[in-house]
Amino acid sequence: MKDPRLKERLSKNLMAWPDITAFCFELRKSFLKSRYNSMNDKNLTKKLFAEIVANKEKNWISKRHS
């Protein structure tokens, strides 16, 4: 990368990624909590990770067959 401004911008974007991911995670978990209000935080987290894995597997399978 020759443009130092581009490098700085990309670096800032990359550094923001964990915060954005954590925000999205908490947002989805809040939605799940509204649907499954009796579920505790640990189980909500497990459900969320299971959703993520299922969606990734679905995407991988669809890419293999395209």
Tab-separated table of C-alpha atoms in Angstrom:
chain	number	residue	atom	x	y	z
A	1	MET	CA	0.000	0.000	0.000
A	2	LYS	CA	1.516	3.239	-1.105
A	3	ASP	CA	-1.091	5.639	0.257
A	4	PRO	CA	-0.505	6.120	4.008
A	5	ARG	CA	-4.038	7.505	4.445
A	6	LEU	CA	-5.520	4.319	3.025
A	7	LYS	CA	-3.341	2.224	5.281
A	8	GLU	CA	-4.438	4.274	8.313
A	9	ARG	CA	-8.120	4.036	7.351
A	10	LEU	CA	-7.916	0.278	6.841
A	11	SER	CA	-6.103	-0.098	10.134
A	12	LYS	CA	-8.809	1.876	11.972
A	13	ASN	CA	-11.514	-0.212	10.321
A	14	LEU	CA	-9.759	-3.404	11.336
A	15	MET	CA	-9.337	-2.189	14.913
A	16	ALA	CA	-13.077	-1.393	15.101
A	17	TRP	CA	-14.058	-4.892	13.958
A	18	PRO	CA	-14.094	-6.530	17.452
A	19	ASP	CA	-16.361	-3.790	18.829
A	20	ILE	CA	-18.720	-4.057	15.868
A	21	THR	CA	-18.800	-7.844	16.191
A	22	ALA	CA	-19.498	-7.638	19.936
A	23	PHE	CA	-22.291	-5.143	19.289
A	24	CYS	CA	-23.902	-7.391	16.664
A	25	PHE	CA	-23.542	-10.379	18.974
A	26	GLU	CA	-25.288	-8.554	21.843
A	27	LEU	CA	-27.977	-7.232	19.509
A	28	ARG	CA	-28.796	-10.726	18.239
A	29	LYS	CA	-28.675	-12.115	21.766
A	30	SER	CA	-31.168	-9.444	22.886
A	31	PHE	CA	-33.478	-10.465	20.063
A	32	LEU	CA	-33.209	-14.118	21.079
A	33	LYS	CA	-33.870	-13.146	24.696
A	34	SER	CA	-37.121	-11.505	23.595
A	35	ARG	CA	-38.183	-14.742	21.895
A	36	TYR	CA	-36.878	-17.138	24.557
A	37	ASN	CA	-37.240	-15.079	27.740
A	38	SER	CA	-36.918	-18.110	30.011
A	39	MET	CA	-33.505	-19.031	28.566
A	40	ASN	CA	-30.473	-17.998	30.609
A	41	ASP	CA	-27.535	-16.024	29.210
A	42	LYS	CA	-25.269	-19.060	28.814
A	43	ASN	CA	-27.872	-20.958	26.792
A	44	LEU	CA	-28.654	-17.886	24.694
A	45	THR	CA	-24.966	-17.653	23.827
A	46	LYS	CA	-24.879	-21.352	22.908
A	47	LYS	CA	-27.975	-20.903	20.730
A	48	LEU	CA	-26.416	-17.915	19.009
A	49	PHE	CA	-23.192	-19.795	18.258
A	50	ALA	CA	-25.229	-22.756	16.986
A	51	GLU	CA	-27.059	-20.362	14.613
A	52	ILE	CA	-23.750	-18.964	13.381
A	53	VAL	CA	-22.335	-22.438	12.714
A	54	ALA	CA	-25.533	-23.591	10.983
A	55	ASN	CA	-25.512	-20.519	8.718
A	56	LYS	CA	-21.840	-21.031	7.860
A	57	GLU	CA	-22.429	-24.688	7.050
A	58	LYS	CA	-25.406	-23.749	4.882
A	59	ASN	CA	-23.263	-21.226	2.993
A	60	TRP	CA	-20.398	-23.678	2.547
A	61	ILE	CA	-22.751	-26.352	1.202
A	62	SER	CA	-24.409	-23.939	-1.226
A	63	LYS	CA	-21.014	-22.778	-2.513
A	64	ARG	CA	-19.909	-26.359	-3.105
A	65	HIS	CA	-22.961	-27.050	-5.246
A	66	SER	CA	-22.774	-23.887	-7.324
